[in-house]
Every structure is written in structure tokens, then in C-alpha cells.
Amino acid sequence: MTQRHRTGAAAGGLAAALTALALLAGGCTEAAGGVRGTPGAAGLRDPYFPKLGNGGYDVRHYALTLAYDPASGRLSGTADITARATQDLSAFNLDLAGLTVGTTTVDGVPAAANRAGNELTLRPREDIRKGAEFRAVVAYAGVPEPLTDPDGAREGWLRTADGAVAVGEPAGSMTWFPGNHHPSDKAAYDITITVPAGLEALANGARTARRTAPDGRVTSVWHTPEPMASYLATVTIGHYETTTERPPGAVGTPPGEETPTGSPGPSVLTAAERSLAARTAALRAEVPGIVARQERLFGPYPFAVAGATVVADGTLGYALETQTRPVFPLASFDRTTLVHELAHQWFGNSVTPASWRDLWLNEGFATYAEWLYGEKYEHVPARKRFETAFAQEANWAFPPAEPPTADNLFDAPVYQRGAMVLHRLRETVGDRTFDEILRGWLAKYRHASATTADFTGYAEDVAGRDLGALWAVWLYGDGRPSAP
Ligand code: ARG
Ligand code: ZN
């Protein structure tokens, strides 16, 4: 589902103009039912990853049915994708890297499939009318190959000694399921995973069923009703212990914080690789308390479920804010990183960047969330964190809203200078207005995607003044300004 907020008139006018152009350009095919479709675009022209995502449709729901054999590394799956056509479609693409595609259908009728690079093209027997909802089903199998990002990070389906961990920021989800792999198209998910006897299989959201087949294999069904960007989808398979944590506000709430947040709070499930369960138990038990504190800072937690999964070191080199259940290698499982990844549930997962250029809306905000948390609960003023960040040369390599290349997306300026932008905004408009901006931003763009311009425009609306000078220096300016 695409839930960009925009001025309807302008967007509608543009769409009409584009349709007219497409008609003039010709290339349409006459099809049964009178629909003259054209192929959907093979990419969404993301500034850093132009081929990620696809045009012509909008996914509503993914039902992924997966089976994994850790011994051979073989994954077999079916992706049942419900989408709405945003143009008359003769064909459309899904992003998929590696693996072998089997049967493909659209609305139950076999559809022709073609593969080129990471693009899988499906051509339904009949063209799809703009606005129509359709179902594409793709069967696939093989040993998934992880990706190495431009910055050298490994992502996608990462194999472990007894299982796997699947993560996908920014592009790795295409290594384990076909989809519209761009953050601007969010959808609901149901992920069903079957693994050999004795193994656990975790994914996003709530487990709604778990059953054992006569052959001993175990199937778990995981449900995520809220919109999710595909880079936040996750699966963890192996020997894991799971714990249902106490609800927020129960015994153990820090003194003075007994006041209810006004929300019942999410249900919380944490997991740890079995050899790490005991030593991570205390910090995992802090998840409900941290979420409750963050609700006081940002407003209601956006999902029905929260949690954390701790995996063995050597699998992935960073923590990731996978929706409802962020994943941490043991080496990154500390309180600061936990606060950061949980803050992403609001900043990034609920309000999602419209393109990868807008990543500072995730990382700058999650970093500033650490500063706010530290100020309110750990007696470290945000101003102090600002001054430390200001003094560091590496934070000034480029402006946070304009990373020079894809290998710089996750560099220090996006995180630290991004947080500095927010601190300067706060100092400029005052604490009360800043709080109103932060909460209002999360409420207005809840479960949607947003651009940097959406944020700067929204902040100016709430503040009731032009903040162009602030953005020019802190968000877009080259180099370090004089100390404020
Ligand atoms: N979003 C993760 C965080 O919370 C970092 C992901 C890193 N990915 C990468 N390709 N370098 O900071
Ligand atoms: Zn982050």
C-alpha cells in the first residue's frame, strides 16, 4: 500500500498527464475485456538503487509460505501477492535475486515468467485494468545467496551453522522472496515457515499458529497486519529460546513512571540463540519498559507486537530494526542499541522513508531518540551529546539529506549530523513546539512513507515560521558551521 500524503490536485494532474503521454507513445496492446495495458516500470528510480521496486502496482499483502532445510541450505517458497494495479497493465515486474522460479499464476491463471538480472517479469494472459486488485503467485526454490552492499555490509538470507537469519536493508529481501522491494510500497504480511524438528522459526509480528507434521517438521505462522516495508521483513531459524515479557506498567516499572501511557502496550516476545539466552535475559526483559518510556516521548507504539531477537556473532555485523522484532548480533546487544532499534519502530518502520535518500529520517531520528532517552532517563543532556557530535570531524563529511553515493548511506553524517539537525531545530523552535512537531509528524505519517521535504514542510507548518536558513546550514550545507 502506498500512503504518501500529498496535495491531491498536483499528484492527480501529473498522473493524468503521464497517462496521456503513455497513450500518445503507443505500444499498447489490445486485450480481452478491452483493457489496453502497458508494462509496469522495472524500477522506481530510487536515487541510489534505481532498479529497486517496480511500477504499475501497489502491493496490499504478502503471504509467504517457506520451508527451509539448514543441512542443505535449500529454501523453497511460495509468494502469494495481493496487489492493486495503478495503471492498465500488460506485464509487471517483481524483484528477485537468485533462486529458481517454478509455477507462476495471476488470478489463478498461468502467467508467462521471464527473468533478467534481479527482475522477474510476469505477463498475465489478460491485461489488468487500472484500479483492479489481482493476485500473483510465484513458486520458487534454491539456495539463497546473500548480498554484499555497496558499503561492504552483508545482508539478505544469511546462513548459520543450524539455520539462517534473513535481513534486508536496503536490498537483501529480494534474496529470499519476490516482491516490490522499495520502501515506498508497504504491505501487510503473513509468513509461514516450516523447519526440521527441534528448530525454532521466528518472523515479524505475532505467532498465530504452530503445528508439528507427522514427519516431525514444525510449522510456525507469523502475522503482521500493519503496513511493513519489505526491507523490514525478517526470518530467524535455529535453536532459540523465546520469552514472553511482562506487560509494560507491571511489576518493575521504574519509580515515578507508574502513570499509564494511555495505551495497553504491545505484547512482547523476545528470543535469543539458545547459548545466549541466560546472559541476554536481563536486557531482553527491559524491552517493555523501554517501549513504555518511548511511548511517553513519542506517542503510542505503532504496532500490536514488540520484541528483540539476539543471534550469535558472526552472522551479521550490525543490528537491524526489523519490524516488531529487531535483530541484534550479541556484540551489538547493549542498552543504547536496543533504545535505537526500538525507536526505529516509530522512526523508519511506522514513518518510512519514501526513498533511500531520505534515510536520515530513520537514522538521524533514531539517533536523536537515543539523545532524548538519555536526557530524560539517564541524566545526560542532549546538548552534551550534540557538542560531542559537533566536535567529531567524521560527522561533517557530507550533508545528511544528500549522501554522495550508496556506499555512504549508513555513514556517520546520516546518523550523527541527522541528530544534530533535530537538536538545532529543537533549540530554534523551543522544547514545546519541538515536541509537537515530533509527535505530530509520527501521527500524520503513521504507517505511511515520507520525504525529507514532507518533514521540513511539516516542521515549518507547526512552528508557524520559515526555517529555510536552518535546513540550508544543518541539513543541506557542506562542512561544519561555526558553533551555535
Ligand atoms: N538500520 C541499521 C541501524 O539501525 C543499520 C543497517 C546497516 N545496513 C547496511 N547495509 N550497512 O543502524
Ligand atoms: Zn538505525
Short mmCIF file of C-alpha atoms and ligand atoms in Angstrom, two decimals:
data_model
loop_
_atom_site.label_atom_id
_atom_site.label_comp_id
_atom_site.label_asym_id
_atom_site.label_seq_id
_atom_site.Cartn_x
_atom_site.Cartn_y
_atom_site.Cartn_z
CA MET A 1 0.00 0.00 0.00
CA THR A 2 1.27 3.42 -0.86
CA GLN A 3 0.19 6.04 1.64
CA ARG A 4 2.12 9.12 0.65
CA HIS A 5 0.41 12.24 1.80
CA ARG A 6 0.46 14.78 -0.95
CA THR A 7 -1.57 17.51 -2.45
CA GLY A 8 -4.17 15.54 -4.36
CA ALA A 9 -4.64 18.02 -7.17
CA ALA A 10 -0.97 18.17 -8.14
CA ALA A 11 -0.48 14.40 -7.97
CA GLY A 12 -3.70 13.71 -9.88
CA GLY A 13 -2.80 16.21 -12.58
CA LEU A 14 0.62 14.65 -13.01
CA ALA A 15 -0.85 11.14 -13.23
CA ALA A 16 -3.35 12.28 -15.89
CA ALA A 17 -0.57 13.94 -17.88
CA LEU A 18 1.57 10.80 -17.71
CA THR A 19 -1.34 8.61 -18.83
CA ALA A 20 -1.93 10.91 -21.79
CA LEU A 21 1.77 10.73 -22.67
CA ALA A 22 1.76 6.93 -22.41
CA LEU A 23 -1.22 6.77 -24.76
CA LEU A 24 0.50 9.09 -27.24
CA ALA A 25 3.66 7.00 -27.06
CA GLY A 26 1.67 3.96 -28.18
CA GLY A 27 2.95 0.45 -27.60
CA CYS A 28 -0.35 -0.55 -26.02
CA THR A 29 -1.74 -3.99 -26.64
CA GLU A 30 -5.40 -4.70 -27.26
CA ALA A 31 -6.50 -7.33 -24.79
CA ALA A 32 -9.55 -9.32 -23.85
CA GLY A 33 -12.04 -7.25 -21.89
CA GLY A 34 -10.96 -4.13 -23.78
CA VAL A 35 -8.09 -3.22 -21.46
CA ARG A 36 -5.06 -1.82 -23.29
CA GLY A 37 -2.22 -2.36 -20.89
CA THR A 38 1.42 -1.34 -20.91
CA PRO A 39 4.22 -2.95 -18.87
CA GLY A 40 4.85 -1.58 -15.39
CA ALA A 41 8.26 0.08 -14.88
CA ALA A 42 11.17 -2.19 -13.90
CA GLY A 43 12.34 0.20 -11.17
CA LEU A 44 11.15 3.14 -9.11
CA ARG A 45 14.18 5.29 -9.94
CA ASP A 46 15.39 5.47 -6.38
CA PRO A 47 18.33 7.92 -6.37
CA TYR A 48 20.69 5.21 -5.02
CA PHE A 49 19.06 1.98 -6.21
CA PRO A 50 17.16 2.88 -9.42
CA LYS A 51 16.06 -0.69 -10.14
CA LEU A 52 14.63 -1.47 -6.71
CA GLY A 53 10.87 -1.67 -6.66
CA ASN A 54 8.59 -1.71 -9.68
CA GLY A 55 5.93 0.49 -11.22
CA GLY A 56 2.31 -0.13 -12.13
CA TYR A 57 1.02 -1.75 -8.97
CA ASP A 58 0.84 -1.37 -5.26
CA VAL A 59 1.13 -4.44 -3.00
CA ARG A 60 -1.51 -4.86 -0.29
CA HIS A 61 -0.47 -8.17 1.22
CA TYR A 62 2.26 -10.80 1.02
CA ALA A 63 1.57 -14.37 2.11
CA LEU A 64 4.95 -16.12 2.14
CA THR A 65 4.98 -19.88 2.70
CA LEU A 66 8.54 -21.05 3.24
CA ALA A 67 10.29 -24.31 4.04
CA TYR A 68 13.97 -24.40 4.95
CA ASP A 69 16.46 -27.22 5.28
CA PRO A 70 19.52 -25.98 7.22
CA ALA A 71 21.59 -29.03 6.25
CA SER A 72 21.46 -28.29 2.51
CA GLY A 73 20.70 -24.56 2.77
CA ARG A 74 17.76 -25.06 0.45
CA LEU A 75 14.78 -22.72 0.71
CA SER A 76 11.53 -23.42 -1.06
CA GLY A 77 8.73 -20.94 -1.05
CA THR A 78 5.52 -19.62 -2.46
CA ALA A 79 4.83 -15.89 -2.54
CA ASP A 80 1.14 -15.11 -2.81
CA ILE A 81 0.99 -11.39 -3.51
CA THR A 82 -2.22 -9.33 -3.46
CA ALA A 83 -1.79 -6.02 -5.28
CA ARG A 84 -3.76 -3.23 -6.91
CA ALA A 85 -2.91 -2.07 -10.43
CA THR A 86 -2.07 1.64 -10.63
CA GLN A 87 -2.20 1.60 -14.45
CA ASP A 88 -3.64 -0.67 -17.12
CA LEU A 89 -1.03 -3.43 -17.02
CA SER A 90 0.11 -5.85 -19.70
CA ALA A 91 3.02 -7.10 -17.58
CA PHE A 92 4.71 -6.23 -14.31
CA ASN A 93 7.95 -6.95 -12.50
CA LEU A 94 8.96 -8.33 -9.13
CA ASP A 95 12.48 -8.05 -7.70
CA LEU A 96 14.13 -11.43 -7.06
CA ALA A 97 17.84 -12.31 -6.82
CA GLY A 98 18.98 -15.88 -7.44
CA LEU A 99 16.73 -18.91 -6.80
CA THR A 100 14.76 -20.81 -9.44
CA VAL A 101 11.22 -19.79 -10.31
CA GLY A 102 8.60 -22.54 -10.77
CA THR A 103 4.92 -22.09 -11.48
CA THR A 104 3.62 -18.53 -11.76
CA THR A 105 -0.04 -17.51 -11.89
CA VAL A 106 -2.03 -14.29 -11.93
CA ASP A 107 -5.56 -14.59 -10.59
CA GLY A 108 -5.24 -18.35 -10.76
CA VAL A 109 -4.33 -18.45 -14.46
CA PRO A 110 -0.79 -19.45 -15.51
CA ALA A 111 1.27 -16.37 -16.38
CA ALA A 112 4.41 -16.22 -18.51
CA ALA A 113 7.54 -15.51 -16.48
CA ASN A 114 10.83 -14.06 -17.67
CA ARG A 115 14.00 -13.33 -15.71
CA ALA A 116 16.73 -10.79 -16.38
CA GLY A 117 19.15 -9.91 -13.60
CA ASN A 118 17.14 -9.22 -10.46
CA GLU A 119 13.94 -8.58 -12.39
CA LEU A 120 11.22 -11.22 -12.69
CA THR A 121 8.59 -10.20 -15.25
CA LEU A 122 5.11 -11.74 -15.16
CA ARG A 123 2.85 -11.41 -18.17
CA PRO A 124 -0.73 -12.36 -17.31
CA ARG A 125 -2.88 -13.91 -20.02
CA GLU A 126 -5.25 -10.95 -19.81
CA ASP A 127 -4.25 -7.35 -19.16
CA ILE A 128 -5.14 -5.96 -15.74
CA ARG A 129 -7.34 -2.90 -15.53
CA LYS A 130 -6.11 0.12 -13.55
CA GLY A 131 -7.58 0.01 -10.06
CA ALA A 132 -8.22 -3.75 -10.15
CA GLU A 133 -6.96 -5.94 -7.33
CA PHE A 134 -5.07 -9.02 -8.50
CA ARG A 135 -3.16 -11.96 -7.04
CA ALA A 136 0.22 -13.07 -8.28
CA VAL A 137 1.53 -16.40 -7.04
CA VAL A 138 5.18 -17.36 -7.56
CA ALA A 139 6.66 -20.71 -6.55
CA TYR A 140 10.43 -20.69 -6.14
CA ALA A 141 13.31 -22.67 -4.61
CA GLY A 142 17.07 -22.83 -4.30
CA VAL A 143 19.96 -21.97 -2.02
CA PRO A 144 19.69 -18.22 -1.38
CA GLU A 145 22.83 -16.13 -1.92
CA PRO A 146 23.29 -13.15 0.41
CA LEU A 147 24.18 -9.73 -0.99
CA THR A 148 27.16 -7.53 -0.21
CA ASP A 149 26.04 -3.90 -0.02
CA PRO A 150 27.95 -1.02 -1.60
CA ASP A 151 29.27 -0.28 1.93
CA GLY A 152 30.50 -3.86 2.36
CA ALA A 153 27.75 -4.97 4.77
CA ARG A 154 26.26 -8.43 4.21
CA GLU A 155 22.50 -8.81 4.05
CA GLY A 156 19.72 -10.99 2.69
CA TRP A 157 19.41 -14.65 3.62
CA LEU A 158 22.41 -15.28 5.92
CA ARG A 159 23.10 -18.91 6.64
CA THR A 160 24.20 -20.05 10.11
CA ALA A 161 25.50 -23.41 11.41
CA ASP A 162 21.99 -24.64 12.28
CA GLY A 163 19.68 -22.26 10.44
CA ALA A 164 19.54 -18.75 8.95
CA VAL A 165 18.85 -15.09 9.66
CA ALA A 166 17.13 -13.05 6.93
CA VAL A 167 17.50 -9.25 6.93
CA GLY A 168 17.01 -6.81 4.08
CA GLU A 169 18.20 -3.23 4.46
CA PRO A 170 18.38 -1.86 1.88
CA ALA A 171 18.09 -4.57 -0.79
CA GLY A 172 18.52 -8.07 0.69
CA SER A 173 14.87 -9.13 0.87
CA MET A 174 14.98 -9.97 -2.84
CA THR A 175 17.31 -12.87 -1.96
CA TRP A 176 14.51 -14.74 -0.18
CA PHE A 177 11.21 -13.63 -1.71
CA PRO A 178 9.98 -11.93 -4.88
CA GLY A 179 8.34 -8.57 -4.21
CA ASN A 180 8.13 -4.86 -4.75
CA HIS A 181 11.35 -4.23 -2.85
CA HIS A 182 11.29 -0.49 -2.30
CA PRO A 183 10.36 1.25 0.97
CA SER A 184 7.66 3.32 -0.73
CA ASP A 185 5.39 0.27 -1.15
CA LYS A 186 4.37 -1.06 2.26
CA ALA A 187 2.09 -4.06 2.78
CA ALA A 188 0.72 -6.44 5.40
CA TYR A 189 2.46 -9.82 5.77
CA ASP A 190 1.73 -13.39 6.77
CA ILE A 191 4.87 -15.53 6.93
CA THR A 192 4.57 -19.31 7.35
CA ILE A 193 7.81 -21.24 7.89
CA THR A 194 8.42 -24.97 8.13
CA VAL A 195 11.68 -26.24 9.62
CA PRO A 196 13.06 -29.59 10.81
CA ALA A 197 12.07 -30.99 14.21
CA GLY A 198 13.70 -29.24 17.17
CA LEU A 199 14.28 -25.93 15.43
CA GLU A 200 12.57 -22.59 16.07
CA ALA A 201 11.37 -20.35 13.22
CA LEU A 202 10.69 -16.71 14.03
CA ALA A 203 9.45 -13.85 11.88
CA ASN A 204 7.80 -10.43 12.30
CA GLY A 205 4.63 -9.93 14.31
CA ALA A 206 2.58 -12.39 16.32
CA ARG A 207 2.70 -16.17 16.09
CA THR A 208 -0.85 -17.26 15.32
CA ALA A 209 -0.22 -20.99 14.91
CA ARG A 210 2.42 -23.62 15.46
CA ARG A 211 1.94 -27.20 14.38
CA THR A 212 4.01 -30.35 14.06
CA ALA A 213 3.60 -32.56 10.99
CA PRO A 214 3.68 -36.38 11.18
CA ASP A 215 7.28 -36.25 9.88
CA GLY A 216 8.24 -34.07 12.87
CA ARG A 217 8.77 -30.84 10.93
CA VAL A 218 7.42 -27.76 12.69
CA THR A 219 5.42 -25.00 11.02
CA SER A 220 5.03 -21.52 12.56
CA VAL A 221 2.64 -18.88 11.23
CA TRP A 222 3.51 -15.19 11.83
CA HIS A 223 1.08 -12.34 11.27
CA THR A 224 1.88 -8.64 10.64
CA PRO A 225 -1.35 -6.71 9.95
CA GLU A 226 0.21 -3.23 9.89
CA PRO A 227 1.94 -1.98 6.72
CA MET A 228 5.58 -3.02 6.52
CA ALA A 229 8.35 -2.08 4.08
CA SER A 230 9.93 -5.23 2.65
CA TYR A 231 13.41 -4.32 3.97
CA LEU A 232 11.98 -4.81 7.48
CA ALA A 233 10.76 -8.37 6.88
CA THR A 234 12.76 -10.96 8.79
CA VAL A 235 13.07 -14.67 9.50
CA THR A 236 15.27 -16.36 12.11
CA ILE A 237 15.76 -20.12 12.13
CA GLY A 238 17.84 -22.15 14.57
CA HIS A 239 18.00 -23.20 18.21
CA TYR A 240 16.35 -20.30 20.04
CA GLU A 241 14.72 -19.73 23.37
CA THR A 242 11.74 -17.37 23.43
CA THR A 243 10.38 -15.37 26.35
CA THR A 244 7.10 -13.53 26.71
CA GLU A 245 7.99 -10.41 28.66
CA ARG A 246 5.84 -8.81 31.36
CA PRO A 247 3.45 -6.16 30.07
CA PRO A 248 4.60 -2.55 30.39
CA GLY A 249 3.39 -0.93 33.58
CA ALA A 250 3.53 -4.20 35.54
CA VAL A 251 5.87 -5.01 38.43
CA GLY A 252 9.28 -3.48 37.89
CA THR A 253 8.14 -0.17 36.42
CA PRO A 254 10.73 2.43 37.49
CA PRO A 255 9.55 4.62 40.42
CA GLY A 256 7.70 7.73 39.27
CA GLU A 257 6.76 6.13 35.95
CA GLU A 258 3.67 4.29 37.10
CA THR A 259 1.42 6.69 35.21
CA PRO A 260 -0.24 4.72 32.42
CA THR A 261 0.76 5.83 28.93
CA GLY A 262 -2.84 5.57 27.79
CA SER A 263 -2.07 2.59 25.60
CA PRO A 264 -2.43 -1.08 26.56
CA GLY A 265 1.06 -1.62 25.16
CA PRO A 266 2.17 -4.24 22.69
CA SER A 267 2.57 -7.91 23.54
CA VAL A 268 6.28 -8.59 23.81
CA LEU A 269 8.17 -11.67 22.61
CA THR A 270 11.96 -11.78 22.75
CA ALA A 271 14.24 -14.54 21.57
CA ALA A 272 17.89 -15.49 21.90
CA GLU A 273 20.07 -18.13 20.35
CA ARG A 274 19.98 -20.86 22.98
CA SER A 275 23.60 -20.50 24.15
CA LEU A 276 22.99 -16.74 24.65
CA ALA A 277 19.61 -16.96 26.40
CA ALA A 278 20.79 -16.67 30.02
CA ARG A 279 23.22 -13.81 29.53
CA THR A 280 20.78 -11.73 27.45
CA ALA A 281 17.72 -12.34 29.64
CA ALA A 282 18.08 -9.22 31.81
CA LEU A 283 18.36 -6.78 28.91
CA ARG A 284 15.61 -8.55 26.95
CA ALA A 285 13.38 -8.09 29.99
CA GLU A 286 13.89 -4.31 29.63
CA VAL A 287 12.12 -4.20 26.26
CA PRO A 288 8.61 -3.47 27.66
CA GLY A 289 9.95 -0.75 29.98
CA ILE A 290 11.92 0.98 27.21
CA VAL A 291 8.90 0.85 24.87
CA ALA A 292 6.70 2.36 27.62
CA ARG A 293 9.23 5.18 28.16
CA GLN A 294 9.43 5.80 24.41
CA GLU A 295 5.62 6.00 24.28
CA ARG A 296 5.90 8.90 26.72
CA LEU A 297 8.44 10.58 24.43
CA PHE A 298 6.90 9.89 21.01
CA GLY A 299 3.28 8.79 21.46
CA PRO A 300 1.65 5.36 21.07
CA TYR A 301 3.79 2.41 19.95
CA PRO A 302 2.64 1.82 16.35
CA PHE A 303 2.35 -2.00 16.30
CA ALA A 304 0.49 -4.75 18.20
CA VAL A 305 3.74 -6.60 18.96
CA ALA A 306 7.23 -5.70 20.17
CA GLY A 307 10.37 -7.69 20.92
CA ALA A 308 14.00 -8.38 20.11
CA THR A 309 15.99 -11.32 18.76
CA VAL A 310 19.63 -11.91 19.72
CA VAL A 311 21.67 -14.00 17.30
CA ALA A 312 25.22 -15.33 17.53
CA ASP A 313 28.08 -13.07 16.45
CA GLY A 314 29.50 -13.73 13.02
CA THR A 315 26.11 -13.85 11.27
CA LEU A 316 25.59 -10.14 10.64
CA GLY A 317 27.79 -7.20 11.58
CA TYR A 318 25.07 -4.78 12.73
CA ALA A 319 21.72 -4.64 14.48
CA LEU A 320 18.63 -4.07 12.33
CA GLU A 321 15.23 -2.64 13.27
CA THR A 322 13.21 -5.45 11.59
CA GLN A 323 9.56 -4.61 12.25
CA THR A 324 8.21 -5.53 15.70
CA ARG A 325 11.27 -7.70 16.42
CA PRO A 326 14.64 -6.04 15.80
CA VAL A 327 17.59 -8.40 15.43
CA PHE A 328 20.93 -7.98 17.23
CA PRO A 329 24.21 -9.84 16.97
CA LEU A 330 25.35 -10.48 20.56
CA ALA A 331 28.13 -7.86 20.20
CA SER A 332 25.52 -5.13 19.49
CA PHE A 333 23.05 -6.15 22.16
CA ASP A 334 23.52 -3.25 24.59
CA ARG A 335 21.00 -0.79 26.03
CA THR A 336 21.89 2.10 23.69
CA THR A 337 21.47 -0.04 20.57
CA LEU A 338 18.25 -1.51 21.98
CA VAL A 339 16.89 2.02 22.50
CA HIS A 340 17.97 2.89 18.94
CA GLU A 341 16.34 -0.11 17.24
CA LEU A 342 13.16 0.21 19.30
CA ALA A 343 12.97 3.93 18.39
CA HIS A 344 13.07 2.86 14.72
CA GLN A 345 9.68 1.21 15.24
CA TRP A 346 8.31 4.78 15.22
CA PHE A 347 11.01 6.40 13.05
CA GLY A 348 11.52 4.26 9.95
CA ASN A 349 9.07 1.42 10.45
CA SER A 350 5.84 3.34 11.05
CA VAL A 351 7.01 6.51 9.24
CA THR A 352 9.11 5.08 6.40
CA PRO A 353 11.46 6.92 4.03
CA ALA A 354 9.93 7.41 0.58
CA SER A 355 13.34 6.79 -0.98
CA TRP A 356 16.78 5.75 0.26
CA ARG A 357 17.87 9.38 0.01
CA ASP A 358 15.56 10.09 2.95
CA LEU A 359 17.36 7.62 5.21
CA TRP A 360 18.31 10.32 7.71
CA LEU A 361 14.57 10.32 8.61
CA ASN A 362 15.36 6.87 10.07
CA GLU A 363 18.90 7.11 11.34
CA GLY A 364 19.07 10.78 12.36
CA PHE A 365 15.79 10.41 14.25
CA ALA A 366 16.68 7.08 15.91
CA THR A 367 20.00 8.62 16.99
CA TYR A 368 18.21 11.68 18.36
CA ALA A 369 15.81 9.30 20.11
CA GLU A 370 18.88 7.94 21.97
CA TRP A 371 19.77 11.51 22.99
CA LEU A 372 16.22 12.24 24.17
CA TYR A 373 16.08 8.97 26.08
CA GLY A 374 19.47 9.72 27.66
CA GLU A 375 18.33 13.19 28.67
CA LYS A 376 15.06 12.08 30.21
CA TYR A 377 16.13 8.81 31.81
CA GLU A 378 19.93 8.80 32.17
CA HIS A 379 20.74 12.41 33.11
CA VAL A 380 22.83 13.14 30.01
CA PRO A 381 21.64 16.42 28.43
CA ALA A 382 21.05 16.22 24.65
CA ARG A 383 23.14 19.41 24.39
CA LYS A 384 26.12 17.46 25.65
CA ARG A 385 25.64 14.74 23.04
CA PHE A 386 25.25 17.48 20.42
CA GLU A 387 28.58 19.09 21.41
CA THR A 388 30.38 15.75 21.28
CA ALA A 389 28.95 15.02 17.83
CA PHE A 390 29.67 18.58 16.66
CA ALA A 391 33.37 18.19 17.55
CA GLN A 392 33.81 14.99 15.51
CA GLU A 393 35.33 15.53 12.08
CA ALA A 394 33.77 12.39 10.55
CA ASN A 395 30.25 13.71 11.13
CA TRP A 396 30.84 16.54 8.65
CA ALA A 397 31.83 14.52 5.58
CA PHE A 398 28.56 15.35 3.75
CA PRO A 399 25.09 16.77 4.44
CA PRO A 400 22.73 14.17 5.99
CA ALA A 401 19.96 14.66 3.41
CA GLU A 402 22.38 14.17 0.49
CA PRO A 403 24.70 11.17 0.93
CA PRO A 404 27.09 11.32 -2.06
CA THR A 405 26.79 7.63 -3.05
CA ALA A 406 25.10 4.39 -1.99
CA ASP A 407 28.22 3.39 -0.03
CA ASN A 408 27.75 6.42 2.22
CA LEU A 409 24.11 5.75 3.15
CA PHE A 410 24.92 4.37 6.60
CA ASP A 411 27.87 6.68 7.34
CA ALA A 412 28.21 8.85 10.45
CA PRO A 413 26.72 12.08 8.98
CA VAL A 414 23.36 10.35 8.34
CA TYR A 415 23.19 9.29 12.00
CA GLN A 416 25.06 11.96 13.98
CA ARG A 417 24.60 15.02 11.81
CA GLY A 418 21.00 13.92 11.27
CA ALA A 419 20.53 14.01 15.05
CA MET A 420 22.27 17.41 15.18
CA VAL A 421 19.69 18.79 12.71
CA LEU A 422 16.94 17.80 15.12
CA HIS A 423 18.73 19.26 18.11
CA ARG A 424 19.20 22.58 16.30
CA LEU A 425 15.52 22.50 15.31
CA ARG A 426 14.62 21.99 18.96
CA GLU A 427 16.87 24.85 20.10
CA THR A 428 15.39 27.08 17.40
CA VAL A 429 11.67 26.46 18.00
CA GLY A 430 11.78 25.58 21.72
CA ASP A 431 11.03 22.35 23.57
CA ARG A 432 7.24 22.60 23.41
CA THR A 433 6.99 23.22 19.69
CA PHE A 434 9.67 20.59 19.00
CA ASP A 435 7.66 18.02 20.95
CA GLU A 436 4.56 18.97 18.98
CA ILE A 437 6.50 18.56 15.70
CA LEU A 438 7.89 15.14 16.66
CA ARG A 439 4.57 13.70 17.86
CA GLY A 440 2.57 15.34 15.09
CA TRP A 441 4.97 14.01 12.44
CA LEU A 442 4.53 10.47 13.77
CA ALA A 443 0.75 10.83 13.91
CA LYS A 444 0.37 12.41 10.47
CA TYR A 445 2.60 9.91 8.62
CA ARG A 446 1.81 6.84 10.77
CA HIS A 447 2.08 3.66 8.63
CA ALA A 448 2.98 5.77 5.58
CA SER A 449 6.11 6.83 3.67
CA ALA A 450 7.50 10.36 3.76
CA THR A 451 10.21 12.52 2.19
CA THR A 452 12.66 14.99 3.70
CA ALA A 453 10.56 17.80 2.17
CA ASP A 454 7.50 16.38 3.94
CA PHE A 455 9.38 16.76 7.22
CA THR A 456 10.78 20.24 6.68
CA GLY A 457 7.38 21.43 5.43
CA TYR A 458 5.57 19.89 8.37
CA ALA A 459 8.00 21.36 10.91
CA GLU A 460 7.53 24.83 9.39
CA ASP A 461 3.74 24.44 9.46
CA VAL A 462 3.75 23.54 13.15
CA ALA A 463 6.34 26.17 14.06
CA GLY A 464 4.45 28.75 12.01
CA ARG A 465 7.63 30.14 10.52
CA ASP A 466 10.14 29.73 7.73
CA LEU A 467 13.07 27.56 8.79
CA GLY A 468 14.91 27.67 5.46
CA ALA A 469 18.12 29.03 6.99
CA LEU A 470 18.26 26.15 9.48
CA TRP A 471 17.83 23.49 6.79
CA ALA A 472 20.33 25.22 4.46
CA VAL A 473 23.10 25.06 7.05
CA TRP A 474 22.40 21.87 9.03
CA LEU A 475 20.57 19.58 6.63
CA TYR A 476 21.99 20.57 3.24
CA GLY A 477 25.11 22.63 3.90
CA ASP A 478 28.66 21.47 3.14
CA GLY A 479 31.03 21.35 6.07
CA ARG A 480 30.82 22.43 9.68
CA PRO A 481 29.24 25.79 10.53
CA SER A 482 30.53 27.92 13.42
CA ALA A 483 29.49 26.51 16.79
CA PRO A 484 25.98 27.59 17.81
N1 ARG B 1 19.45 0.37 10.12
C1 ARG B 1 20.53 -0.24 10.86
C2 ARG B 1 20.68 0.62 12.12
O1 ARG B 1 19.83 0.63 12.91
C3 ARG B 1 21.80 -0.33 10.09
C4 ARG B 1 21.73 -1.15 8.82
C5 ARG B 1 23.06 -1.27 8.18
N2 ARG B 1 22.99 -1.78 6.84
C6 ARG B 1 23.95 -1.63 5.94
N3 ARG B 1 23.77 -2.08 4.75
N4 ARG B 1 25.07 -1.03 6.27
O2 ARG B 1 21.56 1.40 12.31
ZN ZN B 2 19.44 2.82 12.93
#
